[in-house]
Amino acid sequence: QKDPHYKDDRDTMVHLFEWKFDDIADECERFLGPMGYGGVQVSPINENLIMRNRPWYERYQPLSFKINTRSGNESSFASMVKRCNAVDVRIYVDIVVNHMSGDANPAVGTGGSTANTSSRSYPAVPFSFADFHQPVCSISNYNNATEVRNCELSGLHDLDQSKEYVRSKIVEFINRIIDLGVAGIRVDAAKHMWPQDLKVIYSRLNNLSVAHGFPAKSRLFIYQEVIDLGGEAIKKGEYTSLGRVIEFTFGIVLGNFFRGNEQLKFLKNWGNGWGLLPSEDALVMIDNHDNQRGHGAGGATILTYKLPKQYKMATAFELAHPYGTTRVMSSFNFTDPSIGPPADKNGSILSPEIDPKTGTCKNGWICEHRWHQIQQMVVFRLVAKNDPINNWWDNDGDQIAFSRGSNAFIALNNDDEDLKQSLVTGLPAGKYCDVITGQVKNNKCTGKTVEVGKNGVAFVDIPASAEDGVLAIHIGRQS
Ligand code: ARE
Ligand code: CA
């Protein structure tokens, strides 16, 4: 349950936050598949409460388990999963099963279902009063594990997963999407559910669908949202026997580093230790849909697309380092942290428009996953395979470099001084194209060419004023 089931030697998933299913399918075929991405996390797919002004977070207020949201319906979902699997890109669904909606009157859903939220009546499931934790209480003390699990998170009506009927409805929903060909789930608010209840639910899930190309007896990839920065009652380690856990410390610490608050040289032993989970238990990111806008945990240290140079450096480090299963965020532009995705007057989500020249997105979509530097680091990661970090170098300050075995080499400069240095790259002698400043086009490198000598040494040059403080070369891109 910790294996993302990437096809062949693919790697890294992207969260296409709030994208429509048809657009995701197109993106799998025209970009993610060809580029080597392993999979896509999609926003919650089951029917949600329609809220005034359509904030993005309405999708975390379920009204039923019907697949019907602003991203599309069950048939467009099924078609997306098929089309993405066909080009070797896996689909992971964000599952919201800790709770249903908060109070709303009237409560009408994206699939037309209604609910009487104050009496906990959700006829489209159906759920009723007895399926929710009682007495009703709200979470305020994170040092009390029972309160965190049995009370309401921000007024969201809290399902009781110890009840057989509630379990059966959740299992039914997840099994339905497994049979449609998904490879995994993000378990929203897993911290707010008892591990023993989740264990029962997970144990009843079907194997992945052989009809959709998964090997026999493959188990669903499970990664759970358990925010644990230390100092609370609930520990991330309580969930690692069930699946992976999203390691929130990762992006917070790296955000702090690449904002310049800590010297990069201290990243030499980054990974296990550092208060991070063991690598094989962790799913990691620089930012997510919550903490990029001040929700969830991390606050102002989180880096986002709004600080592109630092963000790209932190992401390059994430993808170059062997720790964890990596996820890349793909956002829409916002200033108001509540605002939903780009939409027309009727609230229908707009498709991202892609600039044919640059391959970047327009009309409000940021598409970090298409940024040249990020996309190329995804390739770097799959070329690096499982090779260890070798040839660590630092200037005793904010300049670092390392190789991944003899497949790939990266240098980062977060210093006020230029990095100009002969460094051991670990790579075979030859001419390499720096994938950050350019690419190989018609057999020519459009960016910096790096010459590695017979001894594996190359001269590395990253000016302090460079657009990107990164240089990355690997055996897949020689010129
Ligand atoms: C919205 C409104 C609320 C309102 C509620 C009900 O903002 O004011 O009371 O609706 O009407 C998202 C948004 C919420 C939103 C919710 C439902 O972030 O603002 O509420 O959708 O629309 C905790 C949880 C963690 C959770 C974060 C946000 O532990 O699970 O809070 N993250 C997930 C998703 C979110 C989503 C939900 C859960 C709910 O990723 O997108 O909420 O499905 C410490 C603790 C953390 C805690 C954190 C913040 O760091 O350690 O555990 O995270 O503080 O409180
Ligand atoms: Ca709960």
Coordinates of C-alpha atoms and ligand atoms in Angstrom, one line a residue:
Q1 CA 0.0 0.0 0.0
K2 CA 3.1 2.2 -0.1
D3 CA 3.9 1.7 -3.8
P4 CA 2.5 4.3 -6.1
H5 CA 2.5 1.8 -9.0
Y6 CA 4.3 4.1 -11.4
K7 CA 4.7 2.5 -14.8
D8 CA 8.3 1.4 -15.7
D9 CA 10.8 3.9 -14.4
R10 CA 8.5 6.8 -14.2
D11 CA 8.5 9.0 -11.1
T12 CA 6.6 11.9 -9.4
M13 CA 3.0 12.8 -9.3
V14 CA 1.5 16.2 -10.0
H15 CA -1.5 17.6 -8.2
L16 CA -3.6 19.2 -10.9
F17 CA -5.6 21.2 -8.3
E18 CA -9.2 21.8 -9.4
W19 CA -8.6 20.7 -13.0
K20 CA -11.5 19.2 -15.0
F21 CA -11.3 15.5 -15.8
D22 CA -11.3 16.1 -19.6
D23 CA -8.5 18.6 -19.3
I24 CA -6.5 16.1 -17.1
A25 CA -7.0 13.4 -19.7
D26 CA -5.7 15.8 -22.4
E27 CA -2.7 16.7 -20.2
C28 CA -1.9 13.1 -19.7
E29 CA -1.8 12.5 -23.4
R30 CA -0.1 15.7 -24.6
F31 CA 2.3 16.3 -21.8
L32 CA 2.5 14.1 -18.6
G33 CA 2.8 10.9 -20.5
P34 CA 5.5 12.0 -22.9
M35 CA 7.4 13.9 -20.2
G36 CA 7.8 11.0 -17.8
Y37 CA 5.4 12.0 -15.0
G38 CA 4.2 9.0 -13.0
G39 CA 0.8 10.2 -12.0
V40 CA -1.8 12.8 -11.2
Q41 CA -3.6 13.6 -7.9
V42 CA -7.0 14.9 -8.7
S43 CA -9.1 17.1 -6.4
P44 CA -12.0 15.4 -4.5
I45 CA -14.3 13.8 -7.1
N46 CA -17.5 13.2 -5.1
E47 CA -20.4 15.5 -4.9
N48 CA -19.9 18.6 -2.7
L49 CA -21.9 21.4 -1.3
I50 CA -22.3 24.4 -3.6
M51 CA -21.1 27.4 -1.6
R52 CA -21.6 31.1 -2.3
N53 CA -18.8 32.5 -4.6
R54 CA -17.5 29.0 -5.2
P55 CA -14.4 28.9 -3.0
W56 CA -12.0 26.0 -3.8
Y57 CA -12.7 24.5 -0.4
E58 CA -16.3 23.7 -1.1
R59 CA -14.9 20.5 -2.5
Y60 CA -14.0 19.4 1.0
Q61 CA -17.7 19.4 2.1
P62 CA -19.2 16.3 0.7
L63 CA -23.0 15.8 0.2
S64 CA -22.8 12.3 -1.4
F65 CA -20.5 9.8 -2.9
K66 CA -21.8 10.4 -6.4
I67 CA -18.9 11.3 -8.8
N68 CA -20.2 14.7 -9.8
T69 CA -18.3 17.9 -9.1
R70 CA -17.2 20.9 -11.1
S71 CA -14.4 18.7 -12.5
G72 CA -16.9 16.4 -14.2
N73 CA -19.2 13.4 -13.7
E74 CA -18.7 9.6 -13.4
S75 CA -18.4 9.0 -17.2
S76 CA -15.8 11.8 -17.7
F77 CA -14.0 10.5 -14.7
A78 CA -13.9 6.9 -16.0
S79 CA -12.8 8.2 -19.4
M80 CA -10.0 10.2 -17.8
V81 CA -8.7 7.3 -15.8
K82 CA -8.7 5.1 -18.9
R83 CA -6.9 7.7 -21.1
C84 CA -4.3 8.5 -18.5
N85 CA -3.6 4.8 -17.8
A86 CA -3.3 4.2 -21.5
V87 CA -0.3 6.6 -21.6
D88 CA 1.1 5.2 -18.4
V89 CA 0.1 8.0 -16.1
R90 CA -1.6 6.9 -12.9
I91 CA -4.6 8.6 -11.2
Y92 CA -4.8 9.2 -7.4
V93 CA -8.0 10.5 -5.9
D94 CA -8.3 12.8 -2.9
I95 CA -10.8 11.0 -0.6
V96 CA -12.8 13.0 1.9
V97 CA -14.4 10.5 4.3
N98 CA -13.8 12.0 7.7
H99 CA -16.8 14.2 7.4
M100 CA -19.6 15.5 5.3
S101 CA -20.4 19.2 4.9
G102 CA -20.8 21.8 7.5
D103 CA -24.1 23.5 8.1
A104 CA -25.8 25.2 5.2
N105 CA -29.4 26.0 4.4
P106 CA -30.4 25.2 1.8
A107 CA -27.7 22.6 1.2
V108 CA -27.6 21.7 -2.5
G109 CA -24.8 19.7 -4.1
T110 CA -22.9 19.8 -7.4
G111 CA -24.9 16.7 -8.5
G112 CA -28.3 18.2 -7.4
S113 CA -28.5 16.2 -4.1
T114 CA -29.8 18.0 -1.1
A115 CA -29.2 17.6 2.6
N116 CA -30.6 18.7 5.9
T117 CA -27.3 19.4 7.5
S118 CA -28.5 20.4 11.0
S119 CA -30.3 17.0 11.4
R120 CA -27.4 15.2 9.7
S121 CA -29.6 13.9 7.0
Y122 CA -27.7 13.2 3.7
P123 CA -30.3 11.1 1.8
A124 CA -28.1 10.7 -1.3
V125 CA -25.8 8.4 0.6
P126 CA -27.9 7.9 2.7
F127 CA -26.4 9.0 6.1
S128 CA -28.4 10.1 9.0
F129 CA -27.9 11.3 12.6
A130 CA -26.7 7.9 14.0
D131 CA -23.8 7.8 11.5
F132 CA -22.1 10.8 13.0
H133 CA -20.1 11.2 16.2
Q134 CA -22.1 12.1 19.3
P135 CA -22.3 14.2 21.3
V136 CA -21.4 16.9 18.8
C137 CA -18.3 18.8 19.8
S138 CA -15.7 20.8 18.0
I139 CA -11.9 20.4 17.8
S140 CA -10.0 23.0 19.7
N141 CA -7.4 21.0 21.7
Y142 CA -4.9 19.2 19.5
N143 CA -3.4 17.6 22.6
N144 CA -6.5 15.5 23.0
A145 CA -6.5 12.7 20.5
T146 CA -10.1 11.7 21.1
E147 CA -11.3 15.2 20.6
V148 CA -9.3 15.5 17.4
R149 CA -10.9 12.3 16.0
N150 CA -14.4 12.4 17.4
C151 CA -15.2 16.1 17.2
E152 CA -15.8 18.3 14.2
L153 CA -13.0 19.9 12.3
S154 CA -14.1 23.5 11.5
G155 CA -17.8 22.6 11.9
L156 CA -17.6 19.7 9.3
H157 CA -20.1 17.0 10.4
D158 CA -18.0 14.2 11.7
L159 CA -18.7 10.6 10.5
D160 CA -18.2 7.8 12.9
Q161 CA -16.0 5.3 11.1
S162 CA -16.3 2.7 14.0
K163 CA -19.9 2.1 12.7
E164 CA -20.2 -0.8 10.4
Y165 CA -22.6 1.0 8.1
V166 CA -20.4 4.0 7.7
R167 CA -17.4 1.8 6.9
S168 CA -19.4 -0.1 4.3
K169 CA -20.4 3.1 2.5
I170 CA -16.8 4.3 2.5
V171 CA -15.5 1.0 1.3
E172 CA -18.2 0.9 -1.4
F173 CA -17.1 4.3 -2.7
I174 CA -13.4 3.5 -2.8
N175 CA -14.0 0.1 -4.4
R176 CA -16.0 1.7 -7.1
I177 CA -13.1 4.0 -8.1
I178 CA -10.6 1.1 -7.8
D179 CA -12.7 -0.8 -10.3
L180 CA -12.6 2.3 -12.6
G181 CA -8.8 2.0 -12.6
V182 CA -7.4 4.4 -10.0
A183 CA -4.0 3.5 -8.5
G184 CA -4.2 5.3 -5.2
I185 CA -5.9 7.7 -2.8
R186 CA -4.9 10.7 -0.7
V187 CA -6.8 10.3 2.6
D188 CA -7.9 13.7 3.6
A189 CA -7.9 14.5 7.3
A190 CA -6.6 11.0 8.1
K191 CA -5.4 12.4 11.4
H192 CA -9.0 12.9 12.4
M193 CA -9.9 9.3 12.0
W194 CA -8.8 6.4 14.2
P195 CA -6.0 4.2 12.8
Q196 CA -7.9 1.1 13.8
D197 CA -11.0 2.2 11.8
L198 CA -8.9 3.0 8.8
K199 CA -7.2 -0.3 9.0
V200 CA -10.5 -2.1 8.8
I201 CA -11.6 0.0 5.9
Y202 CA -8.4 -0.4 3.9
S203 CA -8.4 -4.2 4.5
R204 CA -11.7 -4.5 2.7
L205 CA -10.6 -2.8 -0.4
N206 CA -10.4 -4.6 -3.7
N207 CA -7.1 -5.3 -5.4
L208 CA -6.3 -2.9 -8.2
S209 CA -8.0 -3.5 -11.5
V210 CA -6.3 -6.1 -13.7
A211 CA -8.7 -5.0 -16.5
H212 CA -7.0 -1.6 -16.3
G213 CA -3.5 -3.0 -16.6
F214 CA -2.4 -3.5 -13.0
P215 CA -0.5 -6.6 -12.1
A216 CA -2.6 -9.2 -10.2
K217 CA -2.9 -8.7 -6.4
S218 CA -1.6 -5.0 -6.5
R219 CA -2.9 -3.1 -3.5
L220 CA -4.1 0.5 -3.6
F221 CA -1.5 3.2 -3.0
I222 CA -2.5 5.0 0.2
Y223 CA -1.1 8.3 1.4
Q224 CA -2.6 9.9 4.4
E225 CA -2.8 13.5 5.5
V226 CA -1.6 13.5 9.0
I227 CA -0.1 16.9 9.9
D228 CA 2.4 16.2 12.7
L229 CA 5.1 18.9 13.3
G230 CA 5.7 17.5 16.8
G231 CA 4.1 18.6 20.0
E232 CA 0.6 17.3 19.5
A233 CA -1.2 14.1 20.7
I234 CA -1.4 12.5 17.3
K235 CA 1.8 11.1 15.7
K236 CA 2.4 10.4 12.1
G237 CA 4.0 7.1 13.1
E238 CA 0.5 5.8 14.1
Y239 CA -0.4 5.7 10.5
T240 CA 2.7 4.3 8.7
S241 CA 1.7 0.7 9.1
L242 CA -1.4 1.5 7.0
G243 CA 0.2 3.4 4.1
R244 CA 2.4 6.4 3.5
V245 CA 2.0 9.7 5.3
I246 CA 2.3 13.1 3.9
E247 CA 5.4 14.5 5.5
F248 CA 4.6 18.2 6.2
T249 CA 7.9 18.9 7.9
F250 CA 9.7 18.5 4.6
G251 CA 8.3 21.6 2.8
I252 CA 8.4 23.7 5.9
V253 CA 12.1 23.0 6.6
L254 CA 13.1 23.3 2.9
G255 CA 11.1 26.5 2.6
N256 CA 13.1 27.9 5.5
F257 CA 16.4 26.9 3.9
F258 CA 15.7 28.2 0.4
R259 CA 14.3 31.5 1.8
G260 CA 17.9 31.9 3.0
N261 CA 17.3 31.4 6.7
E262 CA 19.6 28.4 6.9
Q263 CA 22.8 27.6 5.1
L264 CA 22.4 24.9 2.4
K265 CA 25.5 23.1 3.6
F266 CA 23.4 21.7 6.5
L267 CA 21.4 19.7 4.0
K268 CA 24.2 17.3 3.7
N269 CA 22.5 14.7 5.8
W270 CA 18.9 15.6 4.7
G271 CA 16.4 12.8 5.0
N272 CA 15.9 10.2 7.7
G273 CA 16.7 11.9 11.0
W274 CA 15.7 15.6 10.9
G275 CA 12.3 14.6 12.5
L276 CA 11.3 13.2 9.1
L277 CA 9.6 9.8 8.6
P278 CA 11.6 7.0 7.1
S279 CA 11.9 7.7 3.4
E280 CA 9.7 4.7 2.4
D281 CA 6.9 6.0 4.5
A282 CA 6.8 9.5 3.2
L283 CA 5.1 11.5 0.5
V284 CA 6.6 14.9 0.1
M285 CA 6.1 18.3 -1.5
I286 CA 7.3 21.9 -1.3
D287 CA 3.7 23.3 -1.0
N288 CA 0.2 22.0 -1.2
H289 CA -3.2 23.4 -2.0
D290 CA -3.7 24.4 1.7
N291 CA -0.4 25.8 2.8
Q292 CA 0.3 27.7 -0.3
R293 CA -2.6 30.0 0.8
G294 CA -2.2 30.0 4.6
H295 CA -4.5 27.0 5.3
G296 CA -3.2 23.9 7.1
A297 CA 0.3 24.0 8.5
G298 CA 3.5 25.9 7.6
G299 CA 2.5 29.5 7.6
A300 CA 4.9 32.0 6.0
T301 CA 7.9 29.7 5.5
I302 CA 6.1 27.8 2.7
L303 CA 7.5 28.6 -0.7
T304 CA 5.1 28.9 -3.6
Y305 CA 5.0 29.9 -7.3
K306 CA 4.9 33.5 -6.0
L307 CA 8.6 33.4 -5.2
P308 CA 9.7 31.6 -8.4
K309 CA 13.5 31.5 -8.0
Q310 CA 13.4 30.1 -4.5
Y311 CA 10.5 27.9 -5.3
K312 CA 12.3 26.3 -8.3
M313 CA 15.4 25.8 -6.3
A314 CA 13.5 24.1 -3.5
T315 CA 11.7 21.9 -6.0
A316 CA 14.9 21.1 -7.8
F317 CA 16.3 19.9 -4.4
E318 CA 13.2 17.9 -3.7
L319 CA 13.4 16.1 -7.0
A320 CA 17.1 15.6 -7.0
H321 CA 17.1 14.1 -3.5
P322 CA 16.2 10.4 -3.1
Y323 CA 14.1 11.0 -0.1
G324 CA 10.3 10.1 -0.3
T325 CA 7.7 9.8 -3.0
T326 CA 7.6 13.3 -4.6
R327 CA 4.6 15.4 -5.6
V328 CA 4.6 18.6 -7.6
M329 CA 2.0 21.2 -7.0
S330 CA 0.1 22.8 -10.0
S331 CA -1.8 25.8 -9.0
F332 CA -4.2 28.5 -10.2
N333 CA -3.3 32.1 -9.6
F334 CA -4.8 33.8 -6.5
T335 CA -4.6 36.7 -4.2
D336 CA -7.7 36.0 -2.2
P337 CA -7.0 32.7 -0.4
S338 CA -10.6 31.6 -0.7
I339 CA -11.1 32.2 -4.4
G340 CA -11.9 29.2 -6.5
P341 CA -10.3 28.2 -9.8
P342 CA -10.7 30.2 -13.0
A343 CA -14.3 29.9 -14.0
D344 CA -16.9 31.6 -16.2
K345 CA -20.0 33.5 -15.0
N346 CA -21.9 30.3 -14.4
G347 CA -19.2 29.0 -12.2
S348 CA -18.0 26.4 -14.8
I349 CA -14.3 25.8 -14.4
L350 CA -12.2 27.1 -17.4
S351 CA -9.8 24.8 -19.2
P352 CA -6.2 25.9 -19.0
E353 CA -5.0 27.6 -22.1
I354 CA -1.5 26.6 -23.2
D355 CA 0.8 29.0 -25.0
P356 CA 2.0 27.0 -28.0
K357 CA 5.3 28.8 -28.1
T358 CA 6.4 28.4 -24.5
G359 CA 4.3 25.5 -23.4
T360 CA 3.2 27.4 -20.3
C361 CA -0.4 28.0 -19.1
K362 CA -2.4 31.2 -19.4
N363 CA -5.8 32.4 -18.3
G364 CA -5.2 32.1 -14.6
W365 CA -3.5 28.7 -14.4
I366 CA 0.1 28.6 -13.2
C367 CA 1.0 25.0 -14.2
E368 CA 4.2 24.8 -12.3
H369 CA 4.5 21.2 -13.6
R370 CA 5.1 22.7 -17.0
W371 CA 7.8 25.1 -16.0
H372 CA 10.8 24.1 -17.8
Q373 CA 13.0 23.8 -14.8
I374 CA 10.5 21.7 -12.8
Q375 CA 9.6 19.4 -15.7
Q376 CA 13.3 18.8 -16.4
M377 CA 13.9 17.9 -12.8
V378 CA 11.2 15.3 -13.0
V379 CA 13.2 13.7 -15.8
F380 CA 16.4 14.1 -13.7
R381 CA 14.7 12.1 -10.9
L382 CA 13.8 9.2 -13.2
V383 CA 17.3 9.1 -14.7
A384 CA 18.8 9.2 -11.2
K385 CA 16.8 6.0 -10.4
N386 CA 17.6 4.7 -6.9
D387 CA 21.2 5.7 -6.9
P388 CA 22.6 7.2 -3.7
I389 CA 23.9 10.6 -3.2
N390 CA 27.7 10.8 -3.9
N391 CA 30.3 13.5 -4.4
W392 CA 28.7 15.9 -1.9
W393 CA 30.4 19.3 -2.1
D394 CA 29.6 22.6 -0.3
N395 CA 31.4 25.9 0.1
D396 CA 30.8 25.8 3.9
G397 CA 27.9 28.1 3.1
D398 CA 25.0 28.4 0.7
Q399 CA 26.5 26.6 -2.3
I400 CA 26.1 22.8 -2.6
A401 CA 26.4 20.1 -5.2
F402 CA 26.0 16.3 -5.3
S403 CA 25.6 13.5 -7.8
R404 CA 23.2 10.6 -7.9
G405 CA 25.5 7.7 -8.4
S406 CA 27.0 8.2 -11.9
N407 CA 23.7 9.1 -13.5
A408 CA 23.0 12.7 -12.6
F409 CA 24.6 15.8 -11.0
I410 CA 23.2 19.0 -9.5
A411 CA 24.6 22.2 -8.1
L412 CA 22.7 24.9 -6.2
N413 CA 23.7 28.4 -5.4
N414 CA 21.7 30.3 -2.8
D415 CA 24.7 32.6 -1.9
D416 CA 25.4 36.2 -2.6
E417 CA 28.6 35.1 -4.3
D418 CA 28.9 33.4 -7.7
L419 CA 29.6 29.7 -7.8
K420 CA 32.6 29.2 -10.0
Q421 CA 34.2 25.9 -9.2
S422 CA 35.7 22.7 -10.6
L423 CA 33.6 19.9 -9.0
V424 CA 33.5 16.1 -9.1
T425 CA 30.3 15.2 -10.9
G426 CA 30.6 11.4 -10.8
L427 CA 29.5 11.4 -14.5
P428 CA 31.2 9.7 -17.4
A429 CA 33.4 12.1 -19.5
G430 CA 31.5 14.0 -22.1
K431 CA 29.5 17.0 -22.9
Y432 CA 26.2 17.6 -21.1
C433 CA 23.4 20.0 -21.5
D434 CA 22.4 21.9 -18.4
V435 CA 18.7 21.1 -18.3
I436 CA 17.8 24.2 -16.2
T437 CA 19.1 26.8 -18.6
G438 CA 18.3 25.0 -21.8
Q439 CA 17.4 21.8 -23.6
V440 CA 18.8 19.7 -26.4
K441 CA 17.2 20.8 -29.7
N442 CA 18.3 19.3 -33.0
N443 CA 21.3 17.8 -31.2
K444 CA 22.3 21.2 -29.8
C445 CA 22.1 22.4 -26.3
T446 CA 20.2 25.7 -26.0
G447 CA 21.6 26.4 -22.6
K448 CA 24.9 26.0 -20.8
T449 CA 27.0 23.1 -22.0
V450 CA 29.0 21.4 -19.2
E451 CA 32.1 19.4 -20.1
V452 CA 33.0 16.6 -17.8
G453 CA 36.6 15.5 -18.1
K454 CA 38.0 12.0 -17.9
N455 CA 38.4 12.3 -14.1
G456 CA 34.7 13.2 -13.8
V457 CA 35.5 16.8 -13.0
A458 CA 33.6 19.7 -14.6
F459 CA 33.7 23.5 -14.2
V460 CA 30.4 24.7 -12.7
D461 CA 29.3 28.3 -13.1
I462 CA 26.2 29.6 -11.4
P463 CA 26.2 33.4 -11.0
A464 CA 24.5 34.8 -7.9
S465 CA 22.4 36.8 -10.2
A466 CA 21.3 33.9 -12.4
E467 CA 17.6 33.5 -13.1
D468 CA 17.7 30.1 -11.5
G469 CA 20.3 29.2 -8.9
V470 CA 20.6 25.6 -10.2
L471 CA 22.7 23.6 -12.7
A472 CA 21.6 20.1 -13.4
I473 CA 23.1 17.5 -15.8
H474 CA 22.4 13.8 -16.4
I475 CA 23.3 11.0 -18.7
G476 CA 19.9 11.3 -20.5
R477 CA 21.0 14.7 -22.0
Q478 CA 24.3 14.7 -23.6
S479 CA 25.2 17.1 -26.4
Ligands
ARE1 C1 -14.4 26.0 5.6 C2 -14.2 27.3 6.3 C3 -14.4 27.2 7.8 C4 -15.7 26.6 8.1 C5 -15.9 25.3 7.3 C6 -17.3 24.7 7.5 O1 -12.9 27.8 6.0 O2 -14.3 28.5 8.3 O3 -15.9 26.4 9.4 O4 -15.7 25.5 5.9 O5 -18.2 25.5 6.9 C7 -10.6 23.0 3.6 C8 -10.2 24.4 4.1 C9 -11.1 24.8 5.2 C10 -12.5 24.6 4.9 C11 -12.8 23.1 4.6 C12 -14.2 22.8 4.2 O6 -8.9 24.4 4.4 O7 -10.8 26.1 5.5 O8 -13.4 25.0 6.0 O9 -12.0 22.8 3.4 O10 -14.7 23.6 3.2 C13 -6.2 20.8 10.0 C14 -6.5 19.4 9.6 C15 -6.2 19.1 8.1 C16 -6.8 20.1 7.2 C17 -6.3 21.4 7.6 C18 -6.9 22.6 6.7 O11 -5.8 18.5 10.4 O12 -6.8 17.8 7.9 O13 -6.7 21.7 9.0 N1 -6.5 19.8 5.8 C19 -7.5 19.0 4.9 C20 -7.5 19.5 3.5 C21 -8.2 20.9 3.5 C22 -9.7 20.8 3.9 C23 -9.8 19.7 5.0 C24 -8.8 18.9 5.5 C25 -11.2 19.4 5.4 O14 -6.3 19.6 2.9 O15 -8.2 21.5 2.2 O16 -10.1 22.0 4.5 O17 -11.7 18.5 4.5 C26 -2.3 22.5 13.1 C27 -2.7 21.1 13.2 C28 -3.3 20.6 11.9 C29 -4.4 21.5 11.4 C30 -3.8 22.9 11.2 C31 -4.8 23.9 10.7 O18 -1.1 22.6 12.3 O19 -1.6 20.3 13.5 O20 -3.8 19.3 12.1 O21 -4.8 21.1 10.1 O22 -3.3 23.3 12.5 O23 -5.9 24.0 11.6
CA2 CA -13.3 12.4 12.8

